[in-house]
Short mmCIF file of C-alpha atoms in Angstrom, two decimals:
data_model
loop_
_atom_site.label_atom_id
_atom_site.label_comp_id
_atom_site.label_asym_id
_atom_site.label_seq_id
_atom_site.Cartn_x
_atom_site.Cartn_y
_atom_site.Cartn_z
CA MET A 1 10.37 31.76 123.53
CA LYS A 2 10.73 28.12 124.55
CA HIS A 3 9.97 27.02 120.96
CA ARG A 4 12.69 29.28 119.57
CA ILE A 5 15.27 27.83 121.94
CA ILE A 6 14.28 24.29 120.96
CA LEU A 7 14.46 25.14 117.23
CA ILE A 8 17.87 26.76 117.64
CA ALA A 9 19.14 23.78 119.66
CA VAL A 10 17.90 21.32 117.00
CA ALA A 11 19.48 23.41 114.21
CA ILE A 12 22.81 23.48 116.06
CA LEU A 13 22.72 19.72 116.67
CA PHE A 14 21.95 18.85 113.04
CA GLN A 15 24.20 21.51 111.45
CA PRO A 16 27.31 19.27 111.47
CA LEU A 17 25.35 16.55 109.64
CA ILE A 18 24.22 18.98 106.97
CA SER A 19 27.64 20.57 106.49
CA GLN A 20 29.31 17.15 106.22
CA THR A 21 27.17 16.03 103.28
CA PRO A 22 29.80 15.47 100.61
CA SER A 23 29.38 17.00 97.20
CA PRO A 24 31.10 15.69 94.09
CA GLN A 25 34.65 16.95 93.89
CA VAL A 26 35.03 16.84 90.10
CA GLY A 27 32.48 17.36 87.35
CA VAL A 28 32.33 17.52 83.56
CA TYR A 29 29.32 19.04 81.83
CA LEU A 30 28.17 18.70 78.22
CA HIS A 31 25.58 21.30 77.35
CA GLU A 32 22.76 20.45 74.95
CA SER A 33 23.64 23.47 72.78
CA MET A 34 27.19 22.15 72.23
CA ILE A 35 25.96 18.69 71.22
CA ASN A 36 23.44 20.28 68.86
CA ALA A 37 26.14 22.51 67.37
CA PHE A 38 27.91 19.29 66.38
CA PHE A 39 24.77 18.01 64.63
CA ARG A 40 24.31 21.36 62.83
CA THR A 41 27.92 21.19 61.64
CA VAL A 42 27.31 17.73 60.15
CA GLY A 43 24.71 19.47 57.99
CA PRO A 44 21.96 17.88 55.91
CA VAL A 45 22.23 14.15 55.27
CA SER A 46 20.52 12.88 52.10
CA GLY A 47 19.74 9.59 50.43
CA LYS A 48 17.86 8.22 47.45
CA GLY A 49 15.52 5.35 46.77
CA LYS A 50 13.00 4.01 44.34
CA LYS A 51 9.45 2.78 44.88
CA LYS A 52 7.70 1.11 41.90
CA ASN A 53 9.83 2.96 39.32
CA THR A 54 9.35 6.27 41.13
CA PRO A 55 12.66 7.72 42.34
CA TYR A 56 12.62 9.77 45.51
CA LYS A 57 15.13 11.68 47.61
CA TRP A 58 15.07 12.22 51.36
CA THR A 59 17.03 14.75 53.44
CA ILE A 60 17.50 14.81 57.22
CA ILE A 61 17.32 18.36 58.54
CA ASP A 62 17.41 19.92 61.99
CA PRO A 63 18.87 16.94 63.91
CA ARG A 64 19.12 17.66 67.62
CA ILE A 65 19.24 16.23 71.12
CA ASP A 66 16.72 17.24 73.77
CA LEU A 67 17.98 16.72 77.33
CA GLU A 68 15.45 16.51 80.14
CA PRO A 69 16.08 15.11 83.64
CA GLY A 70 16.87 11.41 83.20
CA ASN A 71 16.13 11.39 79.47
CA ALA A 72 17.94 12.10 76.18
CA THR A 73 15.85 12.19 73.00
CA PHE A 74 17.09 12.54 69.43
CA ARG A 75 14.80 14.47 67.08
CA ALA A 76 14.99 15.40 63.41
CA ARG A 77 12.85 16.27 60.41
CA VAL A 78 13.04 14.33 57.16
CA LYS A 79 12.02 15.96 53.89
CA VAL A 80 10.96 13.69 51.03
CA LYS A 81 10.74 14.69 47.38
CA ALA A 82 9.54 12.61 44.43
CA GLY A 83 9.06 14.60 41.26
CA SER A 84 6.70 17.43 42.14
CA PHE A 85 5.54 15.72 45.36
CA LYS A 86 7.06 16.95 48.61
CA THR A 87 6.40 16.01 52.20
CA GLU A 88 8.07 16.24 55.59
CA GLU A 89 8.05 13.79 58.49
CA LYS A 90 9.34 14.09 62.05
CA THR A 91 11.36 11.43 63.80
CA LYS A 92 12.06 10.88 67.47
CA GLY A 93 14.56 8.37 68.72
CA ILE A 94 16.67 7.13 71.55
CA ALA A 95 19.92 8.86 72.46
CA ASP A 96 22.08 6.75 74.75
CA ILE A 97 24.58 8.69 76.85
CA GLN A 98 27.12 6.62 78.77
CA TYR A 99 30.23 7.12 80.87
CA ASP A 100 32.96 4.47 80.93
CA PRO A 101 35.18 5.09 83.99
CA ASP A 102 37.92 2.76 82.70
CA SER A 103 38.46 4.69 79.46
CA ASN A 104 37.23 7.99 80.99
CA ARG A 105 34.95 8.58 77.99
CA ILE A 106 31.50 10.08 77.82
CA ARG A 107 29.71 8.72 74.73
CA VAL A 108 26.66 10.11 72.98
CA VAL A 109 25.17 7.39 70.76
CA ILE A 110 22.00 7.68 68.70
CA GLN A 111 20.50 4.19 69.09
CA GLU A 112 17.43 4.31 66.89
CA ALA A 113 15.32 6.96 65.17
CA LYS A 114 13.10 5.32 62.58
CA VAL A 115 10.84 7.33 60.33
CA LYS A 116 8.29 6.13 57.80
CA LEU A 117 8.50 8.01 54.53
CA TYR A 118 5.28 8.74 52.63
CA PHE A 119 4.03 10.54 49.55
CA LYS A 120 0.84 12.46 50.03
CA LEU A 121 -1.49 12.11 47.07
CA PHE A 122 -5.01 13.55 47.21
CA GLY A 123 -4.84 13.53 51.02
CA ALA A 124 -3.85 9.86 51.21
CA LYS A 125 -0.46 8.72 52.52
CA ILE A 126 1.34 6.29 50.21
CA PRO A 127 4.18 4.50 52.06
CA ILE A 128 7.60 4.59 50.40
CA ALA A 129 10.12 3.27 52.89
CA THR A 130 11.28 3.28 56.48
CA ILE A 131 14.73 4.61 57.32
CA ASP A 132 16.64 4.62 60.59
CA VAL A 133 18.11 8.11 60.81
CA ALA A 134 20.43 6.97 63.64
CA ARG A 135 22.63 4.97 61.27
CA TYR A 136 23.80 8.21 59.63
CA TYR A 137 25.11 9.58 62.93
CA LYS A 138 27.66 6.86 63.72
CA PRO A 139 30.17 6.45 65.34
CA SER A 140 29.48 7.84 68.77
CA PHE A 141 30.39 11.41 69.70
CA GLU A 142 32.93 11.16 72.58
CA PHE A 143 34.32 13.45 75.28
CA ALA A 144 36.81 13.14 78.12
CA GLY A 145 35.30 12.47 81.54
CA PRO A 146 36.28 13.73 85.01
CA LYS A 147 39.04 11.21 85.77
CA PRO A 148 42.41 12.89 86.45
CA ILE A 149 45.20 12.45 83.90
CA GLN A 150 47.61 11.20 86.58
CA ASP A 151 46.92 8.22 88.79
CA ARG A 152 49.84 9.05 91.08
CA VAL A 153 52.14 11.89 92.07
CA ASP A 154 55.76 11.37 93.16
CA LEU A 155 57.10 14.02 95.53
CA GLU A 156 60.70 14.60 96.54
CA LEU A 157 61.00 15.65 100.19
CA PRO A 158 63.69 17.94 101.68
CA ASP A 159 65.58 14.97 103.19
CA GLY A 160 65.92 13.37 99.73
CA SER A 161 63.29 10.71 100.33
CA ARG A 162 60.34 10.25 98.01
CA ARG A 163 56.67 10.04 98.75
CA THR A 164 54.03 8.73 96.35
CA ILE A 165 50.40 9.77 96.46
CA GLN A 166 48.01 7.41 94.65
CA ILE A 167 44.98 9.13 93.04
CA GLU A 168 41.83 7.11 92.47
CA GLN A 169 38.50 8.12 91.01
CA ILE A 170 35.59 6.93 93.15
CA HIS A 171 31.81 7.14 92.89
CA PRO A 172 31.55 8.20 89.22
CA ASN A 173 27.99 9.13 88.32
CA LEU A 174 26.39 10.25 85.04
CA VAL A 175 23.26 12.38 85.39
CA ILE A 176 21.14 13.75 82.58
CA GLU A 177 19.86 17.09 83.79
CA LYS A 178 17.77 19.80 82.13
CA ASP A 179 19.76 20.89 79.03
CA ARG A 180 23.00 19.17 80.05
CA VAL A 181 24.80 15.94 80.81
CA ALA A 182 26.83 15.93 84.02
CA VAL A 183 29.43 13.35 85.03
CA TYR A 184 30.51 13.70 88.64
CA SER A 185 33.06 11.85 90.72
CA ASP A 186 35.16 12.09 93.83
CA LEU A 187 38.88 11.55 94.17
CA LYS A 188 40.57 9.43 96.80
CA PHE A 189 44.18 10.23 97.72
CA THR A 190 46.26 7.49 99.34
CA ARG A 191 49.82 7.89 100.57
CA GLN A 192 52.08 5.03 99.45
CA ASP A 193 55.00 4.64 101.90
#
């Protein structure tokens, strides 16, 4: 019985600390499926080249972003065709996701995703070229962040006077979570008299 009373007393004492833990007031979320829908809409991206008088064509298919806690990875497959020879390679690259509080923009930028292209002949890989898939997904894909549109509100009071409330974004934070990007922030309201 004594232990229960002590536990209840401790819980009551620490409850105000737990309930006062602030949570972000504003948040914007970009889901992985939405970003990947953009890449699907771009469709296949193709190019041509020549290696020792042998023309070849490559096509980027299935480009996508994989979001895991703290990490954004760009992935794609690249099909290569030269005459009757066909092969497919996978690429994995760096996706940089940033938030700029000044411009209130969330940017998704594919930094680098190099893939070595090969022909396969009698089980041997014959190198053709190296391409950086990322260069075909420029410029960055941008979204609005959590900053409010207004930075102040002017109110007219009943006595005819005016009061201005300044609105400031504080503590912006970008977090890459499982399957989504989250940008959180708080707002600070200051009365200007």
